[in-house]
Short mmCIF file of C-alpha atoms and ligand atoms in Angstrom, two decimals:
data_model
loop_
_atom_site.label_atom_id
_atom_site.label_comp_id
_atom_site.label_asym_id
_atom_site.label_seq_id
_atom_site.Cartn_x
_atom_site.Cartn_y
_atom_site.Cartn_z
CA MET A 1 -0.02 -0.06 -0.04
CA LEU A 2 3.13 2.37 0.27
CA GLU A 3 4.30 1.51 -2.61
CA GLY A 4 5.83 4.58 -4.62
CA LYS A 5 4.16 7.10 -1.89
CA ASN A 6 6.39 10.02 -1.42
CA ILE A 7 6.97 9.96 2.24
CA ILE A 8 8.36 12.56 4.43
CA LEU A 9 9.38 11.46 7.77
CA GLY A 10 9.91 13.91 10.78
CA VAL A 11 12.25 12.98 13.48
CA CYS A 12 12.71 14.93 16.84
CA GLY A 13 15.10 15.26 19.57
CA SER A 14 14.14 12.10 21.73
CA ILE A 15 15.42 8.97 22.66
CA ALA A 16 13.23 6.84 20.64
CA ALA A 17 15.13 8.57 17.71
CA TYR A 18 16.76 5.20 17.25
CA LYS A 19 14.19 3.34 15.83
CA SER A 20 13.62 6.03 13.41
CA ALA A 21 16.55 3.99 11.46
CA LEU A 22 14.42 0.51 11.56
CA LEU A 23 11.27 2.77 10.83
CA VAL A 24 13.43 4.34 7.70
CA ARG A 25 14.34 0.94 6.40
CA LEU A 26 11.10 -0.66 6.62
CA LEU A 27 9.43 2.45 4.43
CA VAL A 28 11.75 1.93 1.66
CA LYS A 29 11.34 -1.93 1.76
CA ALA A 30 7.47 -1.19 1.23
CA GLY A 31 8.55 0.77 -1.59
CA ALA A 32 8.31 4.06 -0.51
CA HIS A 33 10.04 6.99 -1.45
CA VAL A 34 11.50 8.62 2.13
CA GLN A 35 12.93 11.75 2.70
CA VAL A 36 13.90 12.16 6.23
CA VAL A 37 13.91 15.71 7.99
CA MET A 38 15.14 16.20 11.56
CA THR A 39 14.74 18.67 14.19
CA PRO A 40 18.43 20.26 15.08
CA ASP A 41 17.68 18.60 18.15
CA ALA A 42 17.11 15.13 16.59
CA VAL A 43 20.86 14.81 15.30
CA ASN A 44 22.62 14.40 18.66
CA PHE A 45 20.10 11.21 19.12
CA ILE A 46 20.99 9.46 15.65
CA THR A 47 23.32 10.59 13.05
CA PRO A 48 22.00 12.43 9.61
CA LEU A 49 25.09 9.81 8.13
CA THR A 50 22.39 6.89 9.10
CA LEU A 51 19.23 7.96 7.97
CA ALA A 52 20.45 9.29 4.95
CA THR A 53 22.23 5.65 3.92
CA LEU A 54 18.85 4.06 4.88
CA SER A 55 16.68 6.54 3.03
CA LYS A 56 19.09 6.79 0.28
CA LYS A 57 18.71 10.70 0.19
CA PRO A 58 20.26 13.42 1.99
CA VAL A 59 18.70 14.02 5.52
CA LEU A 60 17.69 17.83 5.75
CA VAL A 61 17.98 19.85 9.26
CA ASN A 62 17.91 23.13 8.55
CA TYR A 63 16.33 25.85 5.78
CA TYR A 64 19.98 26.32 4.14
CA LYS A 65 23.37 25.10 4.06
CA THR A 66 25.51 28.18 4.93
CA GLU A 67 28.56 26.54 3.53
CA THR A 68 27.08 25.97 -0.41
CA GLY A 69 23.91 28.42 -0.21
CA GLU A 70 21.90 25.94 -0.81
CA TRP A 71 18.10 26.45 0.44
CA HIS A 72 15.95 24.00 1.37
CA ASN A 73 12.47 25.08 0.50
CA HIS A 74 9.85 23.55 3.01
CA VAL A 75 6.54 24.78 0.50
CA GLU A 76 7.91 22.28 -1.97
CA LEU A 77 8.68 19.66 0.48
CA GLY A 78 5.21 20.13 1.80
CA LEU A 79 3.72 19.87 -1.66
CA TRP A 80 6.26 16.91 -2.57
CA ALA A 81 5.08 14.64 0.12
CA ASP A 82 1.91 12.15 -0.43
CA MET A 83 2.28 11.71 3.39
CA LEU A 84 3.90 13.19 6.54
CA ILE A 85 5.00 10.79 9.56
CA ILE A 86 6.40 12.97 12.70
CA ALA A 87 7.74 9.68 14.51
CA PRO A 88 8.98 9.95 17.13
CA ALA A 89 6.91 13.27 17.93
CA THR A 90 8.32 14.65 20.98
CA ALA A 91 6.26 17.32 23.15
CA ASN A 92 7.78 20.25 22.21
CA THR A 93 7.56 19.75 18.59
CA LEU A 94 3.50 18.53 19.30
CA ALA A 95 3.28 21.98 21.22
CA LYS A 96 5.17 23.62 17.72
CA MET A 97 2.22 21.99 15.35
CA ALA A 98 -0.63 22.82 17.41
CA ASN A 99 0.30 26.52 18.00
CA GLY A 100 1.58 27.12 14.24
CA LEU A 101 5.26 27.82 15.21
CA CYS A 102 7.93 27.33 13.24
CA ASP A 103 11.25 27.79 14.07
CA ASN A 104 13.15 24.88 12.51
CA LEU A 105 12.70 23.26 8.58
CA LEU A 106 10.58 20.25 10.37
CA SER A 107 7.81 23.05 11.64
CA ALA A 108 8.19 25.05 8.42
CA VAL A 109 7.59 21.94 6.65
CA TYR A 110 4.53 20.61 8.92
CA LEU A 111 3.01 23.92 8.00
CA SER A 112 3.04 24.48 4.45
CA ALA A 113 1.66 20.49 4.25
CA LYS A 114 -1.10 19.91 2.48
CA CYS A 115 -0.99 15.92 2.62
CA PRO A 116 -2.40 13.56 5.49
CA VAL A 117 0.01 14.00 8.56
CA TYR A 118 0.55 11.33 11.10
CA PHE A 119 2.09 11.84 14.68
CA ALA A 120 3.78 9.28 16.62
CA PRO A 121 4.15 10.84 20.26
CA ALA A 122 7.08 9.94 22.04
CA MET A 123 7.84 11.37 26.05
CA ASP A 124 7.91 10.45 29.61
CA LEU A 125 4.66 9.69 31.42
CA ASP A 126 4.39 12.72 32.72
CA MET A 127 4.84 14.90 29.97
CA TRP A 128 2.13 13.17 27.98
CA LEU A 129 -0.08 13.11 30.91
CA HIS A 130 0.47 17.09 31.36
CA PRO A 131 -2.77 18.72 30.86
CA ALA A 132 -0.50 21.17 27.98
CA THR A 133 0.14 17.96 25.83
CA ARG A 134 -3.34 16.61 26.35
CA LEU A 135 -4.71 19.77 24.97
CA ASN A 136 -2.14 20.17 21.92
CA VAL A 137 -2.97 16.33 21.01
CA ASP A 138 -6.61 17.27 21.13
CA LYS A 139 -5.95 20.19 18.97
CA LEU A 140 -3.65 18.65 16.42
CA GLN A 141 -6.39 15.63 15.87
CA SER A 142 -9.15 18.65 15.58
CA PHE A 143 -7.10 19.89 12.74
CA GLY A 144 -7.59 16.25 10.99
CA ASN A 145 -3.98 14.94 11.75
CA VAL A 146 -4.15 11.64 12.96
CA MET A 147 -1.98 9.71 15.88
CA ILE A 148 -0.15 6.68 16.05
CA ALA A 149 -0.80 6.07 19.67
CA PRO A 150 2.04 5.57 21.69
CA GLY A 151 2.57 1.93 23.81
CA ASN A 152 2.65 1.26 27.65
CA GLY A 153 5.82 0.04 28.95
CA GLU A 154 9.07 0.76 30.55
CA LEU A 155 10.06 4.31 29.46
CA ALA A 156 13.79 5.69 29.23
CA SER A 157 13.17 7.31 32.31
CA GLY A 158 12.53 4.13 34.09
CA LEU A 159 9.08 5.05 34.89
CA TYR A 160 6.51 2.25 33.61
CA GLY A 161 3.35 3.89 31.67
CA GLU A 162 2.24 5.13 28.33
CA GLY A 163 4.50 7.74 26.34
CA ARG A 164 6.55 4.49 24.52
CA LEU A 165 7.26 5.37 20.52
CA ALA A 166 4.99 2.70 18.71
CA GLU A 167 7.48 0.20 17.06
CA PRO A 168 8.40 0.87 13.64
CA GLU A 169 6.54 -2.28 12.38
CA GLU A 170 3.50 -1.15 13.98
CA ILE A 171 3.71 2.09 12.06
CA VAL A 172 4.11 0.74 8.84
CA ASP A 173 0.72 -1.62 9.68
CA PHE A 174 -0.93 1.50 10.64
CA LEU A 175 0.17 3.35 7.63
CA SER A 176 -0.71 0.57 5.15
CA SER A 177 -4.42 -0.17 6.69
CA GLU A 178 -5.17 3.96 6.67
CA GLN A 179 -4.00 3.71 2.46
CA LYS A 180 -6.08 0.33 2.04
CA LYS A 181 -9.27 1.79 4.26
CA LYS A 182 -9.29 4.87 1.34
CA LEU A 183 -10.05 2.66 -1.17
CA LEU A 184 -12.92 1.12 0.72
CA LEU A 185 -15.74 3.62 -0.40
CA ALA A 186 -13.20 5.11 -3.09
CA GLY A 187 -15.54 7.20 -5.52
CA HIS A 188 -18.77 6.47 -4.19
CA LYS A 189 -21.00 9.69 -3.36
CA VAL A 190 -22.57 9.62 0.37
CA MET A 191 -24.45 12.09 2.28
CA VAL A 192 -24.69 12.19 6.14
CA THR A 193 -27.16 13.89 8.25
CA ALA A 194 -26.36 14.92 11.59
CA GLY A 195 -27.42 17.10 14.62
CA PRO A 196 -30.39 18.85 15.66
CA THR A 197 -32.96 20.68 13.87
CA TYR A 198 -34.60 24.17 15.08
CA GLU A 199 -38.16 24.96 14.33
CA ALA A 200 -38.64 28.33 15.05
CA ILE A 201 -41.30 29.53 17.32
CA ASP A 202 -40.71 33.48 16.99
CA PRO A 203 -37.53 35.87 16.04
CA VAL A 204 -35.91 34.48 19.31
CA ARG A 205 -37.55 31.31 20.47
CA PHE A 206 -37.11 27.97 18.90
CA ILE A 207 -37.99 23.93 19.46
CA GLY A 208 -34.84 21.76 19.36
CA ASN A 209 -33.62 18.95 20.67
CA HIS A 210 -30.02 18.04 22.84
CA SER A 211 -28.21 16.40 19.65
CA SER A 212 -24.72 17.73 19.50
CA GLY A 213 -23.98 16.09 16.22
CA LYS A 214 -21.02 14.31 17.34
CA MET A 215 -22.20 10.78 16.11
CA GLY A 216 -22.97 12.38 12.62
CA PHE A 217 -19.65 14.57 12.53
CA ALA A 218 -17.30 11.24 13.22
CA ILE A 219 -19.64 9.28 10.80
CA ALA A 220 -18.98 11.55 7.80
CA ASP A 221 -15.35 11.93 8.96
CA GLU A 222 -14.67 8.01 8.43
CA LEU A 223 -16.63 7.80 5.22
CA ALA A 224 -14.13 10.43 3.75
CA LYS A 225 -11.13 8.46 5.52
CA MET A 226 -12.94 5.52 2.90
CA GLY A 227 -12.22 7.37 0.46
CA ALA A 228 -16.06 8.85 -0.43
CA ASP A 229 -17.09 11.87 -1.66
CA VAL A 230 -19.11 13.14 1.66
CA ILE A 231 -21.57 15.55 1.92
CA LEU A 232 -22.64 16.59 5.49
CA ILE A 233 -25.62 18.54 5.97
CA SER A 234 -25.91 19.64 9.27
CA GLY A 235 -28.14 21.36 11.62
CA PRO A 236 -26.83 23.48 14.33
CA SER A 237 -24.09 22.03 15.64
CA ALA A 238 -20.63 23.39 17.42
CA GLN A 239 -18.82 20.20 16.13
CA VAL A 240 -15.67 20.22 13.06
CA SER A 241 -15.07 18.03 10.48
CA LYS A 242 -11.75 16.64 11.28
CA GLN A 243 -11.75 15.53 7.20
CA LYS A 244 -11.05 18.24 5.07
CA SER A 245 -12.96 16.82 2.01
CA VAL A 246 -15.90 16.52 4.02
CA LYS A 247 -18.38 19.28 2.21
CA ARG A 248 -20.66 21.12 4.70
CA ILE A 249 -24.18 21.93 4.40
CA ASP A 250 -25.66 24.09 7.21
CA VAL A 251 -29.25 24.12 7.77
CA THR A 252 -31.45 25.00 10.76
CA SER A 253 -34.80 23.78 10.02
CA ALA A 254 -36.34 20.43 9.34
CA ALA A 255 -37.80 21.41 5.86
CA GLN A 256 -34.35 23.27 5.35
CA MET A 257 -32.52 19.56 5.85
CA LEU A 258 -35.52 18.12 3.54
CA ASP A 259 -34.74 20.77 0.82
CA ALA A 260 -30.87 19.76 1.24
CA CYS A 261 -31.06 16.37 1.60
CA LEU A 262 -33.89 16.31 -1.82
CA ALA A 263 -30.98 18.19 -3.99
CA HIS A 264 -28.02 15.92 -3.32
CA TYR A 265 -29.85 12.20 -2.99
CA LYS A 266 -30.30 11.81 -6.66
CA ASN A 267 -26.57 11.29 -7.30
CA THR A 268 -25.64 9.91 -4.01
CA LYS A 269 -25.02 5.91 -3.56
CA VAL A 270 -25.10 6.09 0.42
CA CYS A 271 -27.01 7.67 2.79
CA ILE A 272 -26.51 7.52 6.32
CA MET A 273 -29.45 9.75 8.59
CA SER A 274 -28.11 10.58 12.44
CA ALA A 275 -30.20 13.90 12.40
CA ALA A 276 -32.31 14.30 14.91
CA VAL A 277 -34.84 15.94 13.24
CA ALA A 278 -38.13 17.63 14.86
CA ASP A 279 -41.10 15.82 14.00
CA TYR A 280 -43.52 18.69 14.72
CA THR A 281 -42.87 22.73 13.66
CA PRO A 282 -45.33 25.66 14.79
CA ALA A 283 -47.62 26.40 12.16
CA HIS A 284 -47.19 30.12 12.42
CA ILE A 285 -43.95 31.88 12.95
CA ALA A 286 -44.18 34.62 15.01
CA GLN A 287 -42.61 37.87 13.32
CA GLN A 288 -42.22 39.98 16.48
CA LYS A 289 -41.51 38.24 20.13
CA ILE A 290 -44.13 37.12 21.52
CA LYS A 291 -45.06 38.87 24.64
CA LYS A 292 -45.68 37.27 28.06
CA LYS A 293 -49.04 36.76 29.31
CA ASP A 294 -50.55 35.97 32.84
CA ALA A 295 -52.34 32.87 31.25
CA GLY A 296 -50.82 29.67 29.81
CA PHE A 297 -49.52 29.53 26.55
CA ASN A 298 -50.41 27.08 23.75
CA ILE A 299 -48.39 26.93 20.04
CA GLU A 300 -50.27 24.99 17.53
CA LEU A 301 -47.49 22.56 15.74
CA THR A 302 -47.56 20.73 12.82
CA ALA A 303 -46.03 17.59 11.30
CA THR A 304 -42.63 17.94 9.31
CA THR A 305 -41.85 15.62 6.14
CA ASP A 306 -40.23 12.36 7.66
CA ILE A 307 -37.24 13.07 5.66
CA LEU A 308 -36.06 9.30 5.79
CA LYS A 309 -39.38 8.20 4.82
CA THR A 310 -39.24 10.38 2.02
CA LEU A 311 -36.02 8.94 0.74
CA GLY A 312 -36.61 5.45 0.95
CA GLU A 313 -39.88 6.24 -1.29
CA GLN A 314 -37.45 7.63 -3.88
CA LYS A 315 -34.46 5.03 -2.98
CA THR A 316 -33.19 3.90 -6.71
CA THR A 317 -31.70 -0.19 -6.99
CA GLY A 318 -28.03 0.32 -5.63
CA GLN A 319 -28.68 3.14 -3.44
CA LEU A 320 -28.22 2.21 0.73
CA LEU A 321 -30.08 3.92 3.45
CA VAL A 322 -29.50 3.93 6.69
CA GLY A 323 -31.51 5.59 9.37
CA PHE A 324 -30.97 5.93 13.10
CA ALA A 325 -33.63 5.16 15.95
CA LEU A 326 -32.93 6.45 19.52
CA GLU A 327 -35.45 4.54 21.44
CA THR A 328 -36.38 4.52 25.53
CA ASN A 329 -38.61 1.43 25.68
CA ASP A 330 -39.44 -1.26 23.08
CA GLU A 331 -36.22 -0.45 21.40
CA GLU A 332 -36.10 -3.42 18.89
CA MET A 333 -39.70 -3.53 18.01
CA ASN A 334 -39.23 0.31 17.06
CA ALA A 335 -36.42 -0.03 15.50
CA ILE A 336 -37.72 -2.80 13.41
CA THR A 337 -41.05 -0.90 12.12
CA LYS A 338 -38.62 2.06 11.40
CA LEU A 339 -36.70 0.03 9.23
CA GLN A 340 -39.74 -1.32 7.12
CA LYS A 341 -41.63 1.57 7.52
CA LYS A 342 -39.02 3.95 5.89
CA ASN A 343 -37.67 1.20 3.67
CA LEU A 344 -34.19 1.38 5.16
CA ASP A 345 -31.19 -1.45 4.02
CA PHE A 346 -30.55 -1.18 8.08
CA ILE A 347 -31.49 0.56 10.84
CA VAL A 348 -28.91 1.98 14.05
CA LEU A 349 -30.35 1.30 16.90
CA ASN A 350 -29.40 3.69 20.38
CA SER A 351 -31.13 2.61 23.47
CA LEU A 352 -31.28 5.86 26.02
CA ASN A 353 -31.12 2.98 28.68
CA ASP A 354 -27.74 2.02 27.77
CA ALA A 355 -25.41 4.38 30.24
CA GLY A 356 -22.69 5.57 27.95
CA ALA A 357 -25.14 5.88 24.82
CA GLY A 358 -26.98 9.28 23.39
CA PHE A 359 -27.35 12.58 23.18
CA ARG A 360 -23.74 14.74 23.71
CA LYS A 361 -21.79 11.72 25.31
CA ASP A 362 -18.31 11.06 23.71
CA THR A 363 -19.41 6.89 23.44
CA ASN A 364 -22.47 5.22 22.04
CA LYS A 365 -23.59 1.98 22.12
CA ILE A 366 -25.34 0.40 19.20
CA THR A 367 -27.22 -2.41 17.55
CA ILE A 368 -27.13 -2.83 14.06
CA ILE A 369 -30.50 -4.28 12.30
CA ASP A 370 -30.66 -5.33 9.11
CA ARG A 371 -33.25 -5.40 6.02
CA ASP A 372 -33.11 -9.46 7.17
CA LEU A 373 -33.55 -8.73 10.30
CA GLN A 374 -29.96 -10.10 11.31
CA LYS A 375 -28.95 -8.22 14.39
CA THR A 376 -25.43 -7.24 15.20
CA THR A 377 -25.17 -6.20 18.60
CA PHE A 378 -22.01 -3.95 19.57
CA GLU A 379 -19.81 -2.91 23.23
CA LEU A 380 -19.70 -0.01 24.35
CA LYS A 381 -17.05 2.42 22.23
CA SER A 382 -15.63 5.66 21.73
CA LYS A 383 -18.31 7.83 18.83
CA ASP A 384 -15.58 7.53 16.35
CA ALA A 385 -15.07 3.65 16.68
CA VAL A 386 -18.97 3.54 16.48
CA ALA A 387 -18.69 5.31 13.35
CA TYR A 388 -16.03 2.83 12.26
CA ASP A 389 -17.95 -0.09 12.72
CA ILE A 390 -21.41 1.49 11.08
CA CYS A 391 -18.97 2.59 7.72
CA LEU A 392 -17.79 -0.88 7.37
CA LYS A 393 -21.08 -2.28 7.49
CA VAL A 394 -21.53 0.06 4.43
CA ALA A 395 -18.42 -0.77 2.81
CA GLN A 396 -19.09 -4.46 2.79
CA LEU A 397 -22.64 -4.13 1.64
CA ILE A 398 -21.57 -1.53 -1.09
CA ASN A 399 -18.72 -4.23 -2.29
CA GLY A 400 -20.76 -7.46 -1.70
N1 CTP B 1 -36.12 11.31 10.39
C1 CTP B 1 -36.53 12.27 9.35
N2 CTP B 1 -36.94 12.77 9.37
C2 CTP B 1 -38.27 13.49 10.19
C3 CTP B 1 -37.69 12.46 11.38
C4 CTP B 1 -36.89 11.26 11.77
O1 CTP B 1 -35.41 11.80 8.32
N3 CTP B 1 -38.76 13.89 10.10
C5 CTP B 1 -34.93 10.17 10.63
C6 CTP B 1 -33.91 10.31 11.28
O2 CTP B 1 -32.41 11.19 11.12
C7 CTP B 1 -33.48 8.97 11.57
C8 CTP B 1 -34.77 8.22 11.60
O3 CTP B 1 -35.80 9.19 10.91
O4 CTP B 1 -32.42 8.37 10.71
C9 CTP B 1 -35.50 7.79 13.07
O5 CTP B 1 -36.08 8.92 13.53
P1 CTP B 1 -36.54 9.00 15.08
O6 CTP B 1 -36.79 10.42 16.08
O7 CTP B 1 -36.35 7.89 15.99
O8 CTP B 1 -37.82 8.19 14.38
P2 CTP B 1 -39.37 9.11 14.12
O9 CTP B 1 -39.62 8.08 12.50
O10 CTP B 1 -39.21 10.41 14.38
O11 CTP B 1 -40.18 8.40 15.06
P3 CTP B 1 -40.54 8.96 16.78
O12 CTP B 1 -39.82 10.31 17.42
O13 CTP B 1 -41.90 8.30 16.98
O14 CTP B 1 -39.57 7.63 17.38
#
């Protein structure tokens, strides 16, 4: 999977830099063209000569070579790379990356790179657990950079715990499987809905719900990682897509979400509807703020269009439609009714009775029920991991 890829390997000043020799060797063996860029401190841990010999290319450390006047153009390097891997990534370099500092060639290449970025942290346990490092790692992941998680074990300090650089073999396996993943839904157009809808009562009030959009955004990111061309139609949500390729369309009300879905549905191969759409909307929206009265107050509501059901009615052969069911009682029976009524290929059931599942949580526990009423129940997982399970099921159905 790495054959012919242009890879920049950034090596930082950590004792774990000794592992980069094997990493370069494995990448070259896998057929990649490897350009090593070291931080000035990394050369104290492993010589550029070792990495240049293994990569068959001169190692770059500084912006320029004073003796020859040679300039190492970080912008060109950033454009050349199909992927940038920073391993080992020290706490210092992670902090620079997270904050846009570029006081050496590697951090300037990072800022210039347009390709996917992977970072494999290596540091002592306490540095790894420090809130500053946690924040930097979260920030980098929110930029769409992918972490190759450190392992647990004995650290150079003698402490035991998390912070050990992933083994070179694990890093290469991780990169290969990411590449493989990109082929799963390559070339397919998919549509995802996420978040709540807000139904206006007057210029300052609305009827909404607690959906955060986390699950839908995680699904959109996962589909993009699998190579799909993703349109994400989102109700009001503070979430951001980690995958830059996701095309986001913001809507507010159920009626706007319906219009956006209908506008894009015809050309989509897969549609995953995770939005918590309002079933009712005020029959009239007051043009002025409604003033308080002494007596009670009623709002007349009319039913919204069931978007998923509408799409189910228009579904053509080869299109795949997935719905969600968030239930509090008679969960499976309700989910099966929705699956059949809305003409779905499968439904993702989550129950508010499961601890850790539901709105605003970072975890979810799901059961997938398909057209043949085959049921697969998953463990409680992070929403990212749940998104992977759902998208893998989609990829399996698409690819037969
Ligand atoms: N859905 C939709 N349009 C609506 C209501 C729901 O597209 N107006 C979709 C949701 O995105 C979800 C599925 O239908 O994928 C089920 O939504 P849910 O709220 O659980 O079910 P409802 O059909 O609205 O039924 P109820 O509220 O009675 O459970």
